Coordinates of C-alpha atoms and ligand atoms in Angstrom, one line a residue:
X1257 CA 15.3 8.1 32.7
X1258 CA 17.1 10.6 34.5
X1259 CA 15.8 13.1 36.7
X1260 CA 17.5 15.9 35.5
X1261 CA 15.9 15.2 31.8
X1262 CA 12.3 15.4 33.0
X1263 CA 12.1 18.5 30.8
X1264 CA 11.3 16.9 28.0
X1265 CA 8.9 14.3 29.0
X1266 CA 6.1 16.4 28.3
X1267 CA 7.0 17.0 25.0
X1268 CA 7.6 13.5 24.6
X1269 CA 4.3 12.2 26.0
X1270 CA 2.2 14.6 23.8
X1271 CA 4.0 13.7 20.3
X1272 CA 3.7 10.3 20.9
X1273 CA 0.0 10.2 21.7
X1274 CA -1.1 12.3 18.7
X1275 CA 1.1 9.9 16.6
X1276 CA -0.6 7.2 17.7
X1277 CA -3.6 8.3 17.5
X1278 CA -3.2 9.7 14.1
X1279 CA -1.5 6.3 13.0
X1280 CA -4.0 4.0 14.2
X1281 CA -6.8 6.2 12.4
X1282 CA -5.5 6.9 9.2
X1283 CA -3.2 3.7 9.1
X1284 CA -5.0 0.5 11.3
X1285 CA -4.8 -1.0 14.5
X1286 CA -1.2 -0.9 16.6
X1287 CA 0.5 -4.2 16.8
X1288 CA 1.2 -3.4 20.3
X1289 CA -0.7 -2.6 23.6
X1290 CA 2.4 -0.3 24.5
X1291 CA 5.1 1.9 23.3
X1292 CA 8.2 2.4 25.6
X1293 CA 10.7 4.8 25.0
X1294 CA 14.6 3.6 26.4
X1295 CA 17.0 6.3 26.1
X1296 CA 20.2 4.9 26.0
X1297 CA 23.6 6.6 26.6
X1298 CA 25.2 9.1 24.2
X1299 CA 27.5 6.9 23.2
X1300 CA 25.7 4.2 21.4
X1301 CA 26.6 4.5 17.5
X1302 CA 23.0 5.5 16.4
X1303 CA 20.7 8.6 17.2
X1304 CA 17.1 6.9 17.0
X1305 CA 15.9 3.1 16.2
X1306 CA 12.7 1.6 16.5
X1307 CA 12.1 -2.2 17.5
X1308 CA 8.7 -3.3 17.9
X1309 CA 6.5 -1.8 20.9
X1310 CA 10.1 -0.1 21.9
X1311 CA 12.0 3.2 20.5
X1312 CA 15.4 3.7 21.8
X1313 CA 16.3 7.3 21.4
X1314 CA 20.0 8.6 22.4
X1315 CA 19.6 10.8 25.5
X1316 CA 21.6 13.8 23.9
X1317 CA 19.6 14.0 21.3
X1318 CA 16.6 13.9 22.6
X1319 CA 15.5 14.2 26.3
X1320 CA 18.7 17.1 26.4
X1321 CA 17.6 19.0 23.1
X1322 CA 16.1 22.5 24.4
X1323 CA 13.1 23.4 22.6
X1324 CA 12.0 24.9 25.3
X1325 CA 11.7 28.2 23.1
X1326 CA 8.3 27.8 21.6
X1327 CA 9.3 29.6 18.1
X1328 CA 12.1 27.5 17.4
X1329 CA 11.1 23.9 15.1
X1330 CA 10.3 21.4 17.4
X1331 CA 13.1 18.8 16.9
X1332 CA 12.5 16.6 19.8
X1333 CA 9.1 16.4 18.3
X1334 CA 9.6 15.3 15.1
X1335 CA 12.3 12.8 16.1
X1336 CA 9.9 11.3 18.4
X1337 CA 7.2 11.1 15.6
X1338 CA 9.7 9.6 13.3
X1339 CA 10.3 7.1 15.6
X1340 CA 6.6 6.2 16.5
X1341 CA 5.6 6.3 12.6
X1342 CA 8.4 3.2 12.6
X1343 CA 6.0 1.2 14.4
X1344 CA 3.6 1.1 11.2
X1345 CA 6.6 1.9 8.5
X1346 CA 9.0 -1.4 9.0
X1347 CA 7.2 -3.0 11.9
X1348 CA 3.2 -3.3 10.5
X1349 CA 4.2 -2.9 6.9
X1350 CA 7.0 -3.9 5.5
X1351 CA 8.7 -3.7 2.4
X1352 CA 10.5 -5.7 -0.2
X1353 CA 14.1 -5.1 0.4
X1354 CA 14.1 -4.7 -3.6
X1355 CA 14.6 -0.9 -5.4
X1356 CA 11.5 0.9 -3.7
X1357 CA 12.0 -0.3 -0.4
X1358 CA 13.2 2.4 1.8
X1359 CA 10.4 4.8 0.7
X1360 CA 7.9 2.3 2.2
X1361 CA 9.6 2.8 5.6
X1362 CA 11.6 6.2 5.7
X1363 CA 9.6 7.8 3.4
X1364 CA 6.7 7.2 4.8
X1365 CA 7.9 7.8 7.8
X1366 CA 9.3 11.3 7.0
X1367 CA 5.7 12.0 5.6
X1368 CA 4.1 11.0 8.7
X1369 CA 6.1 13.5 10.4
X1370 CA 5.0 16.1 8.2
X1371 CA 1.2 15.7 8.4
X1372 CA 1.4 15.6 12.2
X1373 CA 4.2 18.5 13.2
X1374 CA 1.8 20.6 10.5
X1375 CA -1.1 19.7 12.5
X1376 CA 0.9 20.3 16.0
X1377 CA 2.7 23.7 15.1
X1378 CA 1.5 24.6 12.0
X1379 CA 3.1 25.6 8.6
X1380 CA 5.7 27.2 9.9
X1381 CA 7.1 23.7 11.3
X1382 CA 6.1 22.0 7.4
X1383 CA 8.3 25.0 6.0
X1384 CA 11.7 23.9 8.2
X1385 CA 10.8 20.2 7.7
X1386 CA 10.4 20.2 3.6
X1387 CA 13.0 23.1 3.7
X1388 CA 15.7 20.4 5.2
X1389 CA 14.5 17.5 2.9
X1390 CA 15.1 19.9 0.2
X1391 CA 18.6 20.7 -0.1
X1392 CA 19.5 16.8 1.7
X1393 CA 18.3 15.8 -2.0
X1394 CA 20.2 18.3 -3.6
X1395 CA 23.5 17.9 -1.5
X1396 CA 22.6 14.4 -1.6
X1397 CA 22.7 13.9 -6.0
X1398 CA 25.2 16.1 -6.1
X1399 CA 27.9 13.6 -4.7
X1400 CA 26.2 10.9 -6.2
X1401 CA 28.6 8.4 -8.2
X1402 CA 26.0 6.3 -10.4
X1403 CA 22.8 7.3 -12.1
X1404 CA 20.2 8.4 -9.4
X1405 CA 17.2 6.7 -9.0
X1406 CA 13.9 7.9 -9.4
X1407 CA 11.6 8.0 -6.3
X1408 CA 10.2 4.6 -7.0
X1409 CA 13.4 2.8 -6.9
X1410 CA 15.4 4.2 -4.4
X1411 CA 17.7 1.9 -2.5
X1412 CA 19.5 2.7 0.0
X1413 CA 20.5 6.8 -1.2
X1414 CA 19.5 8.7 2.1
X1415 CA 18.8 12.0 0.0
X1416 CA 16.2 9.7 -2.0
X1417 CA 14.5 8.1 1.0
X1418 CA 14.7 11.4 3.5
X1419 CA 14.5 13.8 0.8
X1420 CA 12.8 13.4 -2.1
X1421 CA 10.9 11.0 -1.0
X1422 CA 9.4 13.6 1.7
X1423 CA 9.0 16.3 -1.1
X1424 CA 7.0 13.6 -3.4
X1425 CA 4.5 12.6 -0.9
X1426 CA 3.5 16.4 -0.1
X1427 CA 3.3 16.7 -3.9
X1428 CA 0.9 14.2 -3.5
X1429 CA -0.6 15.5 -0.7
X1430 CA -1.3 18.5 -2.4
X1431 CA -2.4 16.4 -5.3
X1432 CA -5.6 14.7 -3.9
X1433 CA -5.6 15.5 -0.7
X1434 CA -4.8 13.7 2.9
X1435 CA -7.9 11.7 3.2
X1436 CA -6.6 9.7 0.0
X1437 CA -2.9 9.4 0.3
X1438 CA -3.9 7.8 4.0
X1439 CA -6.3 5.5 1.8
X1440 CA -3.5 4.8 0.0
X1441 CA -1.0 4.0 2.9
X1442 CA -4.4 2.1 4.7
X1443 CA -4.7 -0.1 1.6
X1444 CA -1.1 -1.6 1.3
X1445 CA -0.9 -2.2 5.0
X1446 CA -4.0 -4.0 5.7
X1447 CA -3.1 -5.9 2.7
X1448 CA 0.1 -6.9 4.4
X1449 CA -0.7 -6.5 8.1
X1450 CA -1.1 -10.1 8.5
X1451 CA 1.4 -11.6 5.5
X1452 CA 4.5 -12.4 8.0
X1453 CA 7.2 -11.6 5.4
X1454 CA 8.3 -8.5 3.9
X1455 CA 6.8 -8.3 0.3
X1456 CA 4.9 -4.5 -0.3
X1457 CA 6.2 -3.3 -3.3
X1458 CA 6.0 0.5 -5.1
X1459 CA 4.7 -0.6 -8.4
X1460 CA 1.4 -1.7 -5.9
X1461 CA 2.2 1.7 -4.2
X1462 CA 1.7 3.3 -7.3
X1463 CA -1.0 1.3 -8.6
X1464 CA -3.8 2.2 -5.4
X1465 CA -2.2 6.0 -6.1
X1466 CA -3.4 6.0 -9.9
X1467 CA -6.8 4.6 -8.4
X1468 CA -7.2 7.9 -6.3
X1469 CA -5.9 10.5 -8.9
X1470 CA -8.0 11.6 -11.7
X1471 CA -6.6 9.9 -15.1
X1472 CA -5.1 13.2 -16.7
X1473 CA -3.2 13.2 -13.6
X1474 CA -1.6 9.6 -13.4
X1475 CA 1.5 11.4 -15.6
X1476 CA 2.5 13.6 -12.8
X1477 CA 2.5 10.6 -10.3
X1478 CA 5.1 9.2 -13.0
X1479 CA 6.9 12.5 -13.4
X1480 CA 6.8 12.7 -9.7
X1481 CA 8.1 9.2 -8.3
X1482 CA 9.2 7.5 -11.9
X1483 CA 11.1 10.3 -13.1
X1484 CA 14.5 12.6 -12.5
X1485 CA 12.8 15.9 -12.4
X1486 CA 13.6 19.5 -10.7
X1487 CA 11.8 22.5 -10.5
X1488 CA 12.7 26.0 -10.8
X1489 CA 10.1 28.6 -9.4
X1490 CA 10.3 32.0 -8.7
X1491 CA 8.7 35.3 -8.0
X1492 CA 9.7 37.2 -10.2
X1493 CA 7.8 40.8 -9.7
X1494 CA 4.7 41.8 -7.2
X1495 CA 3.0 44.9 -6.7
X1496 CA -0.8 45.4 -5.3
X1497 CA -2.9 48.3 -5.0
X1498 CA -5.5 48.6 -2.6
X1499 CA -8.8 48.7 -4.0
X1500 CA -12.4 51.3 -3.9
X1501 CA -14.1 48.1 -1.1
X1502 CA -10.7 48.0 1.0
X1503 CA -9.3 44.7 -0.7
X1504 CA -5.8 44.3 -1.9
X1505 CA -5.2 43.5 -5.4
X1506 CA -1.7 41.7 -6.3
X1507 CA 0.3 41.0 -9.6
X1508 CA 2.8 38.8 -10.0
X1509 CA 4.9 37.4 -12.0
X1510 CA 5.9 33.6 -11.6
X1511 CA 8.8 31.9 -13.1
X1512 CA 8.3 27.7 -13.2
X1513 CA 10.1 25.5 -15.2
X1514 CA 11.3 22.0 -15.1
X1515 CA 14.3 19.8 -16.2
X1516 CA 14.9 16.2 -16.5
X1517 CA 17.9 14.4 -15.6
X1518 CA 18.5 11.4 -17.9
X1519 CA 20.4 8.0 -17.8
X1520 CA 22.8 9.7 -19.8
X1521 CA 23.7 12.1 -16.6
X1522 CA 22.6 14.9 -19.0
X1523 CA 20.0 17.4 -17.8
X1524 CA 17.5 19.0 -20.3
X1525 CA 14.7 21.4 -19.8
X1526 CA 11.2 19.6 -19.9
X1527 CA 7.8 21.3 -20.5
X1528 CA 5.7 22.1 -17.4
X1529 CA 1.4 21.9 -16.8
X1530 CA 0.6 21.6 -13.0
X1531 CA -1.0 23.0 -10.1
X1532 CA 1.7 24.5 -7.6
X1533 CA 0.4 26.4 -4.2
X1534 CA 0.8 30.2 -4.4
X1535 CA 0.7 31.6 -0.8
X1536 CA 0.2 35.4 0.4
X1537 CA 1.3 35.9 3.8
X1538 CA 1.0 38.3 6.7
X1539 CA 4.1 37.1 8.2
X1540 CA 7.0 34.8 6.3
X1541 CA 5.8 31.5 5.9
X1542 CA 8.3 30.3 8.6
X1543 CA 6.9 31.7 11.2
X1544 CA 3.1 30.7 10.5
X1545 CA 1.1 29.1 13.1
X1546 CA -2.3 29.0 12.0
X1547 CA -5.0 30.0 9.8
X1548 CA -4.5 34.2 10.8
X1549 CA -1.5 34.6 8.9
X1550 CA -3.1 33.0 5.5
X1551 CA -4.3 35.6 3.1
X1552 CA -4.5 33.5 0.3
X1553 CA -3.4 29.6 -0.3
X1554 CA -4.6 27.8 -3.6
X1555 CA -3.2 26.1 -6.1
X1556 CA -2.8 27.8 -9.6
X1557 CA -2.3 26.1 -12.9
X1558 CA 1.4 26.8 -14.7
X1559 CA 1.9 26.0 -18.1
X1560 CA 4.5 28.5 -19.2
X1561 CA 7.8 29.5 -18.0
X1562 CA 6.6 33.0 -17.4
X1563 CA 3.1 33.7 -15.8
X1564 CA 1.3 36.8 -14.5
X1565 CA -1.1 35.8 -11.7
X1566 CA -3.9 38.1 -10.3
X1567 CA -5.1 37.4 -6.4
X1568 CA -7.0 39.7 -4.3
X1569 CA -6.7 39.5 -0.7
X1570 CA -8.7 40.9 2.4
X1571 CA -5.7 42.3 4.4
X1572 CA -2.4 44.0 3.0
X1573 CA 0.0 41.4 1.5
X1574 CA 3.6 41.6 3.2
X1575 CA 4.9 38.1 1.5
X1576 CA 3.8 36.0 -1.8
X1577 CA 5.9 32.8 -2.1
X1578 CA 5.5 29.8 -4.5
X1579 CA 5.2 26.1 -3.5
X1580 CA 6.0 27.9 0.3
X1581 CA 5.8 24.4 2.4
X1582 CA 8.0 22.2 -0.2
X1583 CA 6.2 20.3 -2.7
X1584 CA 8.6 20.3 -5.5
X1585 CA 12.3 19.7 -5.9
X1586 CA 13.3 23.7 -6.4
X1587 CA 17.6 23.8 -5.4
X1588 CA 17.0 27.9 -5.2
X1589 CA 14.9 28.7 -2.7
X1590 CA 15.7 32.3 -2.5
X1591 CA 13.6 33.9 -5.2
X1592 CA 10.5 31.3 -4.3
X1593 CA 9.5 34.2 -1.9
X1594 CA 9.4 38.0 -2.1
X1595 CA 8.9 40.5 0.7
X1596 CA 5.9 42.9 -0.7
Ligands
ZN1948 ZN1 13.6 6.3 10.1

């Protein structure tokens, strides 16, 4: 490494320890008793890859990123993470090179980063991350020539395996919680830790998934990873009024409706019943660091296209947003939030 590109290091060193740590407790032992990172010149034809025990990052894009602005997403972070993840996503476990595949390693991988940037930096960082794996999907199945895959089957489609995939697995998340999507991942890859050949597959994936969810449930892990489906939400109206003890009381009004895309290319409007987080913010979701800025985060059931909601909250409300750290496949983004 360079001595001019010692800026970084720190950076570096910190994102790679907490994904380690994380990995080897929610995901088993590290193959390895080291990780080295090479940075190799600016002119090698790839921007990160990881080999075993080794991540070879290109030095423009990583130890001469600035981020040395605190506010800004933490990019040298999250490649960094990516790359670690590798280490258990296509190194410990590996997949079936069969439809499904490239969820087990970028997915997961792009998931990974998620869970630890939000622990890291927050929210805010969870907002940019699902925010970019949002409209990848959408650019993504917009130029796509043959009938898109669902989740479960994605092959090689970047916008599948970077971007819905991501969106799917906070869905999840969101679903039944950390502790038991980890199980999930923990399962699979102490079942194949040890099996020197590449055979996990995402029907097994989804089988330990239905184990964790409650039954009623098991049809939104199929909507979810076996299906075509996008989401629009909205705010729609919000007032509150402050009430007699010095609490706020809001009203909104929430659009959320779904449509499926079929084999036949054709996209119909589908029926909706599912938890989705509402959020009330002091500040606007991207910019949330912690805990302070929360009024109000829970999920709330929508069965209708149109639904008034009724939240009180200890401070006064300056934003309410829908689904505000990406956990559904929405295209417009715009009306998911509204300043109050
Ligand atoms: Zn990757």
């Amino acid at each position: 490494m360079l001595m001019d590109h010692d800026f970084n290091v720190e950076d570096i060193e910190k994102s790679v320890k907490q994904t380690l740590d994380y990995c080897q407790e929610n995901f088993g032992v590290y193959t390895f008793d080291y990780v080295r990172i090479a940075e190799v010149p600016a002119h090698w034809p790839f921007g990160g890859f990881a080999h075993p025990g080794v991540i070879s990052m290109v030095e423009d894009r990583l130890y001469l990123s600035d981020v040395s602005n605190e506010e800004t997403f933490n990019v040298v972070s999250k490649r960094v993470i990516h790359e670690v993840a590798h280490q258990w996503w296509g190194h410990t476990l590996s997949a079936k090179p069969v439809a499904g595949g490239s969820l087990f390693v970028e997915g997961f991988a792009k998931y990974t980063e998620a869970v630890i940037l939000d622990k890291m930096y927050g929210k805010r960082d969870l907002y940019t991350l699902s925010e970019n794996a949002r409209s990848r999907y959408f650019r993504g199945r917009a130029f796509e020539g043959y009938i898109e895959s669902p989740v479960y089957k994605v092959e090689s489609q970047g916008y599948i395996a970077y971007g819905k995939a991501l969106t799917v697995m906070l869905a999840l998340r969101d679903l039944i919680g950390e502790n038991q999507v980890n199980t999930v991942l923990r399962t699979i890859t102490d079942r194949h830790r040890s099996v020197n050949k590449m055979d996990a597959n995402s029907i097994e994936l989804l089988e330990e998934i239905y184990k964790r969810t409650p039954t009623e449930q098991h049809i939104l892990v199929d909507d979810w990873f076996k299906r075509v489906i996008t989401y629009d939400l909205g705010i729609e109206e919000s007032s509150y009024t402050e009430l007699a003890n010095g609490t706020y009381e809001i009203t909104a009004k929430v659009k959320a409706s779904r449509f499926e895309t079929l084999d036949s290319g054709e996209t119909k409007q589908i029926s909706i019943d599912e938890p989705i987080k509402i959020g009330v913010f002091t500040t606007h979701p991207s910019a949330v660091k912690d805990d302070s800025s929360i009024l109000y985060y829970s999920s709330n059931q929508f069965n209708t296209e149109m639904t008034e909601i009724k939240i009180i909250v200890k401070e006064k409300p300056r934003y309410i947003s829908i689904d505000p750290f990406g956990t559904r496949s929405d295209e417009n983004l715009v009306d998911n939030l509204m300043k109050m």
